[in-house]
Amino acid sequence: IEDSEMHIEWLKAQLNNHERFNLVSVDSLGRKGIESIKKYTPDVVLLDFQLIDITGIEVAKRIKHSFSKIKIF
């Protein structure tokens, strides 16, 4: 969950070059990211803490409340 297009493109390039990672969603808004997490239930979430709609801290709290096993970085 990242709102900087430059960071999104860099992360996509890095993650798509590794066999161990399967990129399932890229979202620029915290609320949309939470919806994607409910849909895909990933093992790991890369989370920007300064988002446009809600703070990354609030997103992390919501993720951990519903999906305690997901790792957040």
PDB file of N, CA, C and O in Angstrom:
ATOM      1  N   ILE A   1       0.881  -1.163   0.000  1.00  0.00           N
ATOM      2  CA  ILE A   1       0.000   0.000   0.000  1.00  0.00           C
ATOM      3  C   ILE A   1       0.924   1.220   0.000  1.00  0.00           C
ATOM      4  O   ILE A   1       1.625   1.464   0.975  1.00  0.00           O
ATOM      5  N   GLU A   2       0.928   1.920  -1.117  1.00  0.00           N
ATOM      6  CA  GLU A   2       1.873   3.023  -1.326  1.00  0.00           C
ATOM      7  C   GLU A   2       1.207   4.062  -2.218  1.00  0.00           C
ATOM      8  O   GLU A   2       0.581   3.713  -3.214  1.00  0.00           O
ATOM      9  N   ASP A   3       1.353   5.325  -1.866  1.00  0.00           N
ATOM     10  CA  ASP A   3       0.714   6.378  -2.668  1.00  0.00           C
ATOM     11  C   ASP A   3       1.665   7.105  -3.610  1.00  0.00           C
ATOM     12  O   ASP A   3       1.242   7.917  -4.407  1.00  0.00           O
ATOM     13  N   SER A   4       2.937   6.778  -3.589  1.00  0.00           N
ATOM     14  CA  SER A   4       3.908   7.393  -4.500  1.00  0.00           C
ATOM     15  C   SER A   4       4.059   6.510  -5.739  1.00  0.00           C
ATOM     16  O   SER A   4       4.517   5.364  -5.646  1.00  0.00           O
ATOM     17  N   GLU A   5       3.701   7.034  -6.903  1.00  0.00           N
ATOM     18  CA  GLU A   5       3.789   6.264  -8.143  1.00  0.00           C
ATOM     19  C   GLU A   5       5.228   5.810  -8.414  1.00  0.00           C
ATOM     20  O   GLU A   5       5.454   4.697  -8.885  1.00  0.00           O
ATOM     21  N   MET A   6       6.189   6.646  -8.096  1.00  0.00           N
ATOM     22  CA  MET A   6       7.590   6.289  -8.291  1.00  0.00           C
ATOM     23  C   MET A   6       7.971   5.078  -7.437  1.00  0.00           C
ATOM     24  O   MET A   6       8.596   4.127  -7.918  1.00  0.00           O
ATOM     25  N   HIS A   7       7.555   5.085  -6.176  1.00  0.00           N
ATOM     26  CA  HIS A   7       7.851   3.958  -5.290  1.00  0.00           C
ATOM     27  C   HIS A   7       7.111   2.704  -5.734  1.00  0.00           C
ATOM     28  O   HIS A   7       7.655   1.598  -5.669  1.00  0.00           O
ATOM     29  N   ILE A   8       5.872   2.872  -6.189  1.00  0.00           N
ATOM     30  CA  ILE A   8       5.086   1.727  -6.661  1.00  0.00           C
ATOM     31  C   ILE A   8       5.801   1.046  -7.826  1.00  0.00           C
ATOM     32  O   ILE A   8       5.963  -0.177  -7.837  1.00  0.00           O
ATOM     33  N   GLU A   9       6.229   1.831  -8.800  1.00  0.00           N
ATOM     34  CA  GLU A   9       6.895   1.256  -9.971  1.00  0.00           C
ATOM     35  C   GLU A   9       8.199   0.570  -9.587  1.00  0.00           C
ATOM     36  O   GLU A   9       8.518  -0.509 -10.103  1.00  0.00           O
ATOM     37  N   TRP A  10       8.961   1.157  -8.685  1.00  0.00           N
ATOM     38  CA  TRP A  10      10.209   0.551  -8.234  1.00  0.00           C
ATOM     39  C   TRP A  10       9.931  -0.766  -7.508  1.00  0.00           C
ATOM     40  O   TRP A  10      10.585  -1.787  -7.783  1.00  0.00           O
ATOM     41  N   LEU A  11       8.963  -0.765  -6.594  1.00  0.00           N
ATOM     42  CA  LEU A  11       8.635  -1.987  -5.859  1.00  0.00           C
ATOM     43  C   LEU A  11       8.141  -3.089  -6.791  1.00  0.00           C
ATOM     44  O   LEU A  11       8.523  -4.254  -6.651  1.00  0.00           O
ATOM     45  N   LYS A  12       7.287  -2.738  -7.742  1.00  0.00           N
ATOM     46  CA  LYS A  12       6.795  -3.726  -8.698  1.00  0.00           C
ATOM     47  C   LYS A  12       7.951  -4.346  -9.477  1.00  0.00           C
ATOM     48  O   LYS A  12       7.998  -5.568  -9.665  1.00  0.00           O
ATOM     49  N   ALA A  13       8.867  -3.522  -9.927  1.00  0.00           N
ATOM     50  CA  ALA A  13      10.014  -4.024 -10.683  1.00  0.00           C
ATOM     51  C   ALA A  13      10.854  -4.975  -9.833  1.00  0.00           C
ATOM     52  O   ALA A  13      11.289  -6.033 -10.311  1.00  0.00           O
ATOM     53  N   GLN A  14      11.077  -4.618  -8.581  1.00  0.00           N
ATOM     54  CA  GLN A  14      11.883  -5.455  -7.695  1.00  0.00           C
ATOM     55  C   GLN A  14      11.186  -6.780  -7.389  1.00  0.00           C
ATOM     56  O   GLN A  14      11.798  -7.845  -7.457  1.00  0.00           O
ATOM     57  N   LEU A  15       9.921  -6.708  -7.054  1.00  0.00           N
ATOM     58  CA  LEU A  15       9.198  -7.918  -6.644  1.00  0.00           C
ATOM     59  C   LEU A  15       8.906  -8.846  -7.814  1.00  0.00           C
ATOM     60  O   LEU A  15       8.906 -10.070  -7.651  1.00  0.00           O
ATOM     61  N   ASN A  16       8.661  -8.306  -8.980  1.00  0.00           N
ATOM     62  CA  ASN A  16       8.375  -9.146 -10.145  1.00  0.00           C
ATOM     63  C   ASN A  16       9.599  -9.888 -10.651  1.00  0.00           C
ATOM     64  O   ASN A  16       9.475 -10.819 -11.440  1.00  0.00           O
ATOM     65  N   ASN A  17      10.784  -9.509 -10.177  1.00  0.00           N
ATOM     66  CA  ASN A  17      12.017 -10.183 -10.581  1.00  0.00           C
ATOM     67  C   ASN A  17      12.401 -11.338  -9.663  1.00  0.00           C
ATOM     68  O   ASN A  17      13.461 -11.919  -9.826  1.00  0.00           O
ATOM     69  N   HIS A  18      11.554 -11.672  -8.702  1.00  0.00           N
ATOM     70  CA  HIS A  18      11.853 -12.737  -7.751  1.00  0.00           C
ATOM     71  C   HIS A  18      10.796 -13.829  -7.829  1.00  0.00           C
ATOM     72  O   HIS A  18       9.598 -13.554  -7.788  1.00  0.00           O
ATOM     73  N   GLU A  19      11.265 -15.069  -7.929  1.00  0.00           N
ATOM     74  CA  GLU A  19      10.355 -16.211  -8.000  1.00  0.00           C
ATOM     75  C   GLU A  19       9.574 -16.419  -6.705  1.00  0.00           C
ATOM     76  O   GLU A  19       8.467 -16.933  -6.728  1.00  0.00           O
ATOM     77  N   ARG A  20      10.144 -16.030  -5.592  1.00  0.00           N
ATOM     78  CA  ARG A  20       9.518 -16.286  -4.288  1.00  0.00           C
ATOM     79  C   ARG A  20       8.363 -15.349  -3.987  1.00  0.00           C
ATOM     80  O   ARG A  20       7.610 -15.584  -3.056  1.00  0.00           O
ATOM     81  N   PHE A  21       8.213 -14.290  -4.758  1.00  0.00           N
ATOM     82  CA  PHE A  21       7.157 -13.317  -4.497  1.00  0.00           C
ATOM     83  C   PHE A  21       6.098 -13.364  -5.587  1.00  0.00           C
ATOM     84  O   PHE A  21       6.410 -13.481  -6.770  1.00  0.00           O
ATOM     85  N   ASN A  22       4.866 -13.247  -5.160  1.00  0.00           N
ATOM     86  CA  ASN A  22       3.745 -13.151  -6.088  1.00  0.00           C
ATOM     87  C   ASN A  22       2.982 -11.878  -5.733  1.00  0.00           C
ATOM     88  O   ASN A  22       2.280 -11.839  -4.723  1.00  0.00           O
ATOM     89  N   LEU A  23       3.147 -10.868  -6.533  1.00  0.00           N
ATOM     90  CA  LEU A  23       2.492  -9.581  -6.296  1.00  0.00           C
ATOM     91  C   LEU A  23       1.015  -9.713  -6.658  1.00  0.00           C
ATOM     92  O   LEU A  23       0.672  -9.974  -7.805  1.00  0.00           O
ATOM     93  N   VAL A  24       0.138  -9.562  -5.660  1.00  0.00           N
ATOM     94  CA  VAL A  24      -1.292  -9.774  -5.906  1.00  0.00           C
ATOM     95  C   VAL A  24      -2.086  -8.484  -6.010  1.00  0.00           C
ATOM     96  O   VAL A  24      -3.169  -8.475  -6.585  1.00  0.00           O
ATOM     97  N   SER A  25      -1.564  -7.395  -5.460  1.00  0.00           N
ATOM     98  CA  SER A  25      -2.310  -6.139  -5.505  1.00  0.00           C
ATOM     99  C   SER A  25      -1.386  -4.970  -5.203  1.00  0.00           C
ATOM    100  O   SER A  25      -0.450  -5.093  -4.414  1.00  0.00           O
ATOM    101  N   VAL A  26      -1.678  -3.849  -5.830  1.00  0.00           N
ATOM    102  CA  VAL A  26      -0.985  -2.596  -5.539  1.00  0.00           C
ATOM    103  C   VAL A  26      -2.067  -1.545  -5.347  1.00  0.00           C
ATOM    104  O   VAL A  26      -2.883  -1.311  -6.233  1.00  0.00           O
ATOM    105  N   ASP A  27      -2.094  -0.939  -4.180  1.00  0.00           N
ATOM    106  CA  ASP A  27      -3.117   0.059  -3.872  1.00  0.00           C
ATOM    107  C   ASP A  27      -2.473   1.332  -3.350  1.00  0.00           C
ATOM    108  O   ASP A  27      -1.493   1.280  -2.619  1.00  0.00           O
ATOM    109  N   SER A  28      -3.057   2.469  -3.719  1.00  0.00           N
ATOM    110  CA  SER A  28      -2.501   3.749  -3.287  1.00  0.00           C
ATOM    111  C   SER A  28      -3.287   4.371  -2.132  1.00  0.00           C
ATOM    112  O   SER A  28      -2.853   5.356  -1.561  1.00  0.00           O
ATOM    113  N   LEU A  29      -4.419   3.787  -1.791  1.00  0.00           N
ATOM    114  CA  LEU A  29      -5.223   4.268  -0.666  1.00  0.00           C
ATOM    115  C   LEU A  29      -5.323   3.180   0.399  1.00  0.00           C
ATOM    116  O   LEU A  29      -5.463   2.000   0.077  1.00  0.00           O
ATOM    117  N   GLY A  30      -5.275   3.606   1.641  1.00  0.00           N
ATOM    118  CA  GLY A  30      -5.335   2.660   2.749  1.00  0.00           C
ATOM    119  C   GLY A  30      -6.606   1.837   2.768  1.00  0.00           C
ATOM    120  O   GLY A  30      -6.574   0.619   2.958  1.00  0.00           O
ATOM    121  N   ARG A  31      -7.740   2.482   2.566  1.00  0.00           N
ATOM    122  CA  ARG A  31      -9.020   1.758   2.592  1.00  0.00           C
ATOM    123  C   ARG A  31      -9.102   0.729   1.470  1.00  0.00           C
ATOM    124  O   ARG A  31      -9.589  -0.377   1.669  1.00  0.00           O
ATOM    125  N   LYS A  32      -8.610   1.077   0.293  1.00  0.00           N
ATOM    126  CA  LYS A  32      -8.601   0.137  -0.833  1.00  0.00           C
ATOM    127  C   LYS A  32      -7.640  -1.008  -0.540  1.00  0.00           C
ATOM    128  O   LYS A  32      -7.922  -2.164  -0.867  1.00  0.00           O
ATOM    129  N   GLY A  33      -6.532  -0.693   0.086  1.00  0.00           N
ATOM    130  CA  GLY A  33      -5.574  -1.729   0.465  1.00  0.00           C
ATOM    131  C   GLY A  33      -6.173  -2.738   1.424  1.00  0.00           C
ATOM    132  O   GLY A  33      -5.953  -3.945   1.292  1.00  0.00           O
ATOM    133  N   ILE A  34      -6.944  -2.259   2.384  1.00  0.00           N
ATOM    134  CA  ILE A  34      -7.610  -3.157   3.336  1.00  0.00           C
ATOM    135  C   ILE A  34      -8.589  -4.073   2.601  1.00  0.00           C
ATOM    136  O   ILE A  34      -8.670  -5.270   2.884  1.00  0.00           O
ATOM    137  N   GLU A  35      -9.326  -3.537   1.637  1.00  0.00           N
ATOM    138  CA  GLU A  35     -10.238  -4.357   0.829  1.00  0.00           C
ATOM    139  C   GLU A  35      -9.463  -5.438   0.074  1.00  0.00           C
ATOM    140  O   GLU A  35      -9.895  -6.597   0.020  1.00  0.00           O
ATOM    141  N   SER A  36      -8.320  -5.071  -0.490  1.00  0.00           N
ATOM    142  CA  SER A  36      -7.500  -6.039  -1.224  1.00  0.00           C
ATOM    143  C   SER A  36      -6.962  -7.120  -0.296  1.00  0.00           C
ATOM    144  O   SER A  36      -6.882  -8.294  -0.677  1.00  0.00           O
ATOM    145  N   ILE A  37      -6.595  -6.746   0.915  1.00  0.00           N
ATOM    146  CA  ILE A  37      -6.101  -7.721   1.888  1.00  0.00           C
ATOM    147  C   ILE A  37      -7.202  -8.715   2.231  1.00  0.00           C
ATOM    148  O   ILE A  37      -6.955  -9.925   2.320  1.00  0.00           O
ATOM    149  N   LYS A  38      -8.416  -8.235   2.396  1.00  0.00           N
ATOM    150  CA  LYS A  38      -9.543  -9.143   2.661  1.00  0.00           C
ATOM    151  C   LYS A  38      -9.756 -10.094   1.492  1.00  0.00           C
ATOM    152  O   LYS A  38     -10.082 -11.265   1.686  1.00  0.00           O
ATOM    153  N   LYS A  39      -9.567  -9.612   0.286  1.00  0.00           N
ATOM    154  CA  LYS A  39      -9.783 -10.420  -0.911  1.00  0.00           C
ATOM    155  C   LYS A  39      -8.672 -11.452  -1.117  1.00  0.00           C
ATOM    156  O   LYS A  39      -8.939 -12.613  -1.422  1.00  0.00           O
ATOM    157  N   TYR A  40      -7.408 -11.052  -0.952  1.00  0.00           N
ATOM    158  CA  TYR A  40      -6.276 -11.907  -1.295  1.00  0.00           C
ATOM    159  C   TYR A  40      -5.601 -12.590  -0.102  1.00  0.00           C
ATOM    160  O   TYR A  40      -4.868 -13.550  -0.296  1.00  0.00           O
ATOM    161  N   THR A  41      -5.764 -12.082   1.104  1.00  0.00           N
ATOM    162  CA  THR A  41      -5.121 -12.588   2.316  1.00  0.00           C
ATOM    163  C   THR A  41      -3.639 -12.907   2.080  1.00  0.00           C
ATOM    164  O   THR A  41      -3.225 -14.060   2.124  1.00  0.00           O
ATOM    165  N   PRO A  42      -2.841 -11.891   1.824  1.00  0.00           N
ATOM    166  CA  PRO A  42      -1.407 -12.124   1.556  1.00  0.00           C
ATOM    167  C   PRO A  42      -0.641 -12.513   2.813  1.00  0.00           C
ATOM    168  O   PRO A  42      -1.122 -12.333   3.937  1.00  0.00           O
ATOM    169  N   ASP A  43       0.549 -13.041   2.613  1.00  0.00           N
ATOM    170  CA  ASP A  43       1.436 -13.355   3.740  1.00  0.00           C
ATOM    171  C   ASP A  43       2.137 -12.096   4.247  1.00  0.00           C
ATOM    172  O   ASP A  43       2.425 -11.978   5.429  1.00  0.00           O
ATOM    173  N   VAL A  44       2.417 -11.156   3.312  1.00  0.00           N
ATOM    174  CA  VAL A  44       3.185  -9.953   3.622  1.00  0.00           C
ATOM    175  C   VAL A  44       2.519  -8.741   2.984  1.00  0.00           C
ATOM    176  O   VAL A  44       2.017  -8.822   1.873  1.00  0.00           O
ATOM    177  N   VAL A  45       2.538  -7.624   3.716  1.00  0.00           N
ATOM    178  CA  VAL A  45       2.042  -6.342   3.198  1.00  0.00           C
ATOM    179  C   VAL A  45       3.159  -5.317   3.338  1.00  0.00           C
ATOM    180  O   VAL A  45       3.726  -5.159   4.421  1.00  0.00           O
ATOM    181  N   LEU A  46       3.476  -4.647   2.236  1.00  0.00           N
ATOM    182  CA  LEU A  46       4.397  -3.509   2.291  1.00  0.00           C
ATOM    183  C   LEU A  46       3.537  -2.271   2.433  1.00  0.00           C
ATOM    184  O   LEU A  46       2.672  -2.012   1.589  1.00  0.00           O
ATOM    185  N   LEU A  47       3.756  -1.523   3.494  1.00  0.00           N
ATOM    186  CA  LEU A  47       2.842  -0.448   3.877  1.00  0.00           C
ATOM    187  C   LEU A  47       3.556   0.877   4.083  1.00  0.00           C
ATOM    188  O   LEU A  47       4.465   0.987   4.905  1.00  0.00           O
ATOM    189  N   ASP A  48       3.124   1.878   3.338  1.00  0.00           N
ATOM    190  CA  ASP A  48       3.571   3.257   3.532  1.00  0.00           C
ATOM    191  C   ASP A  48       2.800   3.807   4.735  1.00  0.00           C
ATOM    192  O   ASP A  48       1.605   3.576   4.863  1.00  0.00           O
ATOM    193  N   PHE A  49       3.464   4.524   5.607  1.00  0.00           N
ATOM    194  CA  PHE A  49       2.776   5.026   6.797  1.00  0.00           C
ATOM    195  C   PHE A  49       2.204   6.425   6.613  1.00  0.00           C
ATOM    196  O   PHE A  49       1.508   6.921   7.478  1.00  0.00           O
ATOM    197  N   GLN A  50       2.478   7.068   5.485  1.00  0.00           N
ATOM    198  CA  GLN A  50       1.893   8.377   5.204  1.00  0.00           C
ATOM    199  C   GLN A  50       1.044   8.249   3.945  1.00  0.00           C
ATOM    200  O   GLN A  50       1.532   8.450   2.839  1.00  0.00           O
ATOM    201  N   LEU A  51      -0.209   7.913   4.137  1.00  0.00           N
ATOM    202  CA  LEU A  51      -1.135   7.733   3.024  1.00  0.00           C
ATOM    203  C   LEU A  51      -2.088   8.916   2.926  1.00  0.00           C
ATOM    204  O   LEU A  51      -2.226   9.700   3.865  1.00  0.00           O
ATOM    205  N   ILE A  52      -2.777   9.000   1.805  1.00  0.00           N
ATOM    206  CA  ILE A  52      -3.664  10.131   1.541  1.00  0.00           C
ATOM    207  C   ILE A  52      -4.945  10.075   2.364  1.00  0.00           C
ATOM    208  O   ILE A  52      -5.367  11.077   2.936  1.00  0.00           O
ATOM    209  N   ASP A  53      -5.564   8.889   2.449  1.00  0.00           N
ATOM    210  CA  ASP A  53      -6.889   8.813   3.069  1.00  0.00           C
ATOM    211  C   ASP A  53      -6.859   8.534   4.567  1.00  0.00           C
ATOM    212  O   ASP A  53      -7.541   9.188   5.336  1.00  0.00           O
ATOM    213  N   ILE A  54      -6.092   7.540   5.003  1.00  0.00           N
ATOM    214  CA  ILE A  54      -5.937   7.248   6.427  1.00  0.00           C
ATOM    215  C   ILE A  54      -4.465   6.935   6.681  1.00  0.00           C
ATOM    216  O   ILE A  54      -3.736   6.594   5.759  1.00  0.00           O
ATOM    217  N   THR A  55      -4.044   7.009   7.916  1.00  0.00           N
ATOM    218  CA  THR A  55      -2.632   6.780   8.211  1.00  0.00           C
ATOM    219  C   THR A  55      -2.279   5.304   8.079  1.00  0.00           C
ATOM    220  O   THR A  55      -3.125   4.424   8.268  1.00  0.00           O
ATOM    221  N   GLY A  56      -1.032   5.050   7.766  1.00  0.00           N
ATOM    222  CA  GLY A  56      -0.550   3.683   7.705  1.00  0.00           C
ATOM    223  C   GLY A  56      -0.665   2.981   9.047  1.00  0.00           C
ATOM    224  O   GLY A  56      -0.869   1.774   9.108  1.00  0.00           O
ATOM    225  N   ILE A  57      -0.539   3.733  10.117  1.00  0.00           N
ATOM    226  CA  ILE A  57      -0.684   3.152  11.457  1.00  0.00           C
ATOM    227  C   ILE A  57      -2.103   2.617  11.641  1.00  0.00           C
ATOM    228  O   ILE A  57      -2.297   1.507  12.152  1.00  0.00           O
ATOM    229  N   GLU A  58      -3.096   3.367  11.202  1.00  0.00           N
ATOM    230  CA  GLU A  58      -4.486   2.907  11.295  1.00  0.00           C
ATOM    231  C   GLU A  58      -4.700   1.681  10.410  1.00  0.00           C
ATOM    232  O   GLU A  58      -5.378   0.736  10.804  1.00  0.00           O
ATOM    233  N   VAL A  59      -4.120   1.689   9.219  1.00  0.00           N
ATOM    234  CA  VAL A  59      -4.220   0.521   8.332  1.00  0.00           C
ATOM    235  C   VAL A  59      -3.602  -0.698   9.018  1.00  0.00           C
ATOM    236  O   VAL A  59      -4.190  -1.781   9.031  1.00  0.00           O
ATOM    237  N   ALA A  60      -2.414  -0.531   9.593  1.00  0.00           N
ATOM    238  CA  ALA A  60      -1.736  -1.639  10.276  1.00  0.00           C
ATOM    239  C   ALA A  60      -2.582  -2.186  11.419  1.00  0.00           C
ATOM    240  O   ALA A  60      -2.684  -3.411  11.589  1.00  0.00           O
ATOM    241  N   LYS A  61      -3.203  -1.315  12.185  1.00  0.00           N
ATOM    242  CA  LYS A  61      -4.065  -1.763  13.286  1.00  0.00           C
ATOM    243  C   LYS A  61      -5.225  -2.598  12.769  1.00  0.00           C
ATOM    244  O   LYS A  61      -5.558  -3.637  13.333  1.00  0.00           O
ATOM    245  N   ARG A  62      -5.841  -2.138  11.688  1.00  0.00           N
ATOM    246  CA  ARG A  62      -6.981  -2.874  11.115  1.00  0.00           C
ATOM    247  C   ARG A  62      -6.544  -4.223  10.558  1.00  0.00           C
ATOM    248  O   ARG A  62      -7.253  -5.223  10.712  1.00  0.00           O
ATOM    249  N   ILE A  63      -5.383  -4.250   9.919  1.00  0.00           N
ATOM    250  CA  ILE A  63      -4.879  -5.511   9.387  1.00  0.00           C
ATOM    251  C   ILE A  63      -4.625  -6.489  10.527  1.00  0.00           C
ATOM    252  O   ILE A  63      -5.063  -7.644  10.489  1.00  0.00           O
ATOM    253  N   LYS A  64      -3.909  -6.050  11.543  1.00  0.00           N
ATOM    254  CA  LYS A  64      -3.554  -6.927  12.654  1.00  0.00           C
ATOM    255  C   LYS A  64      -4.780  -7.384  13.437  1.00  0.00           C
ATOM    256  O   LYS A  64      -4.810  -8.491  13.956  1.00  0.00           O
ATOM    257  N   HIS A  65      -5.802  -6.545  13.505  1.00  0.00           N
ATOM    258  CA  HIS A  65      -7.026  -6.917  14.209  1.00  0.00           C
ATOM    259  C   HIS A  65      -7.724  -8.092  13.515  1.00  0.00           C
ATOM    260  O   HIS A  65      -8.205  -9.017  14.172  1.00  0.00           O
ATOM    261  N   SER A  66      -7.756  -8.062  12.196  1.00  0.00           N
ATOM    262  CA  SER A  66      -8.474  -9.093  11.439  1.00  0.00           C
ATOM    263  C   SER A  66      -7.575 -10.217  10.922  1.00  0.00           C
ATOM    264  O   SER A  66      -8.044 -11.327  10.706  1.00  0.00           O
ATOM    265  N   PHE A  67      -6.306  -9.914  10.708  1.00  0.00           N
ATOM    266  CA  PHE A  67      -5.381 -10.879  10.107  1.00  0.00           C
ATOM    267  C   PHE A  67      -4.057 -10.864  10.875  1.00  0.00           C
ATOM    268  O   PHE A  67      -3.062 -10.334  10.393  1.00  0.00           O
ATOM    269  N   SER A  68      -4.054 -11.442  12.039  1.00  0.00           N
ATOM    270  CA  SER A  68      -2.894 -11.330  12.927  1.00  0.00           C
ATOM    271  C   SER A  68      -1.637 -11.984  12.365  1.00  0.00           C
ATOM    272  O   SER A  68      -0.530 -11.632  12.764  1.00  0.00           O
ATOM    273  N   LYS A  69      -1.752 -12.917  11.442  1.00  0.00           N
ATOM    274  CA  LYS A  69      -0.569 -13.621  10.920  1.00  0.00           C
ATOM    275  C   LYS A  69       0.114 -12.886   9.760  1.00  0.00           C
ATOM    276  O   LYS A  69       1.228 -13.223   9.381  1.00  0.00           O
ATOM    277  N   ILE A  70      -0.539 -11.881   9.187  1.00  0.00           N
ATOM    278  CA  ILE A  70       0.070 -11.131   8.083  1.00  0.00           C
ATOM    279  C   ILE A  70       1.232 -10.296   8.607  1.00  0.00           C
ATOM    280  O   ILE A  70       1.116  -9.604   9.613  1.00  0.00           O
ATOM    281  N   LYS A  71       2.362 -10.379   7.931  1.00  0.00           N
ATOM    282  CA  LYS A  71       3.539  -9.572   8.264  1.00  0.00           C
ATOM    283  C   LYS A  71       3.431  -8.232   7.554  1.00  0.00           C
ATOM    284  O   LYS A  71       3.108  -8.166   6.379  1.00  0.00           O
ATOM    285  N   ILE A  72       3.718  -7.168   8.293  1.00  0.00           N
ATOM    286  CA  ILE A  72       3.639  -5.818   7.733  1.00  0.00           C
ATOM    287  C   ILE A  72       5.032  -5.197   7.761  1.00  0.00           C
ATOM    288  O   ILE A  72       5.684  -5.169   8.800  1.00  0.00           O
ATOM    289  N   PHE A  73       5.451  -4.699   6.607  1.00  0.00           N
ATOM    290  CA  PHE A  73       6.747  -4.009   6.493  1.00  0.00           C
ATOM    291  C   PHE A  73       6.543  -2.659   5.885  1.00  0.00           C
ATOM    292  O   PHE A  73       5.678  -2.438   5.091  1.00  0.00           O
TER     293      PHE A  73
END
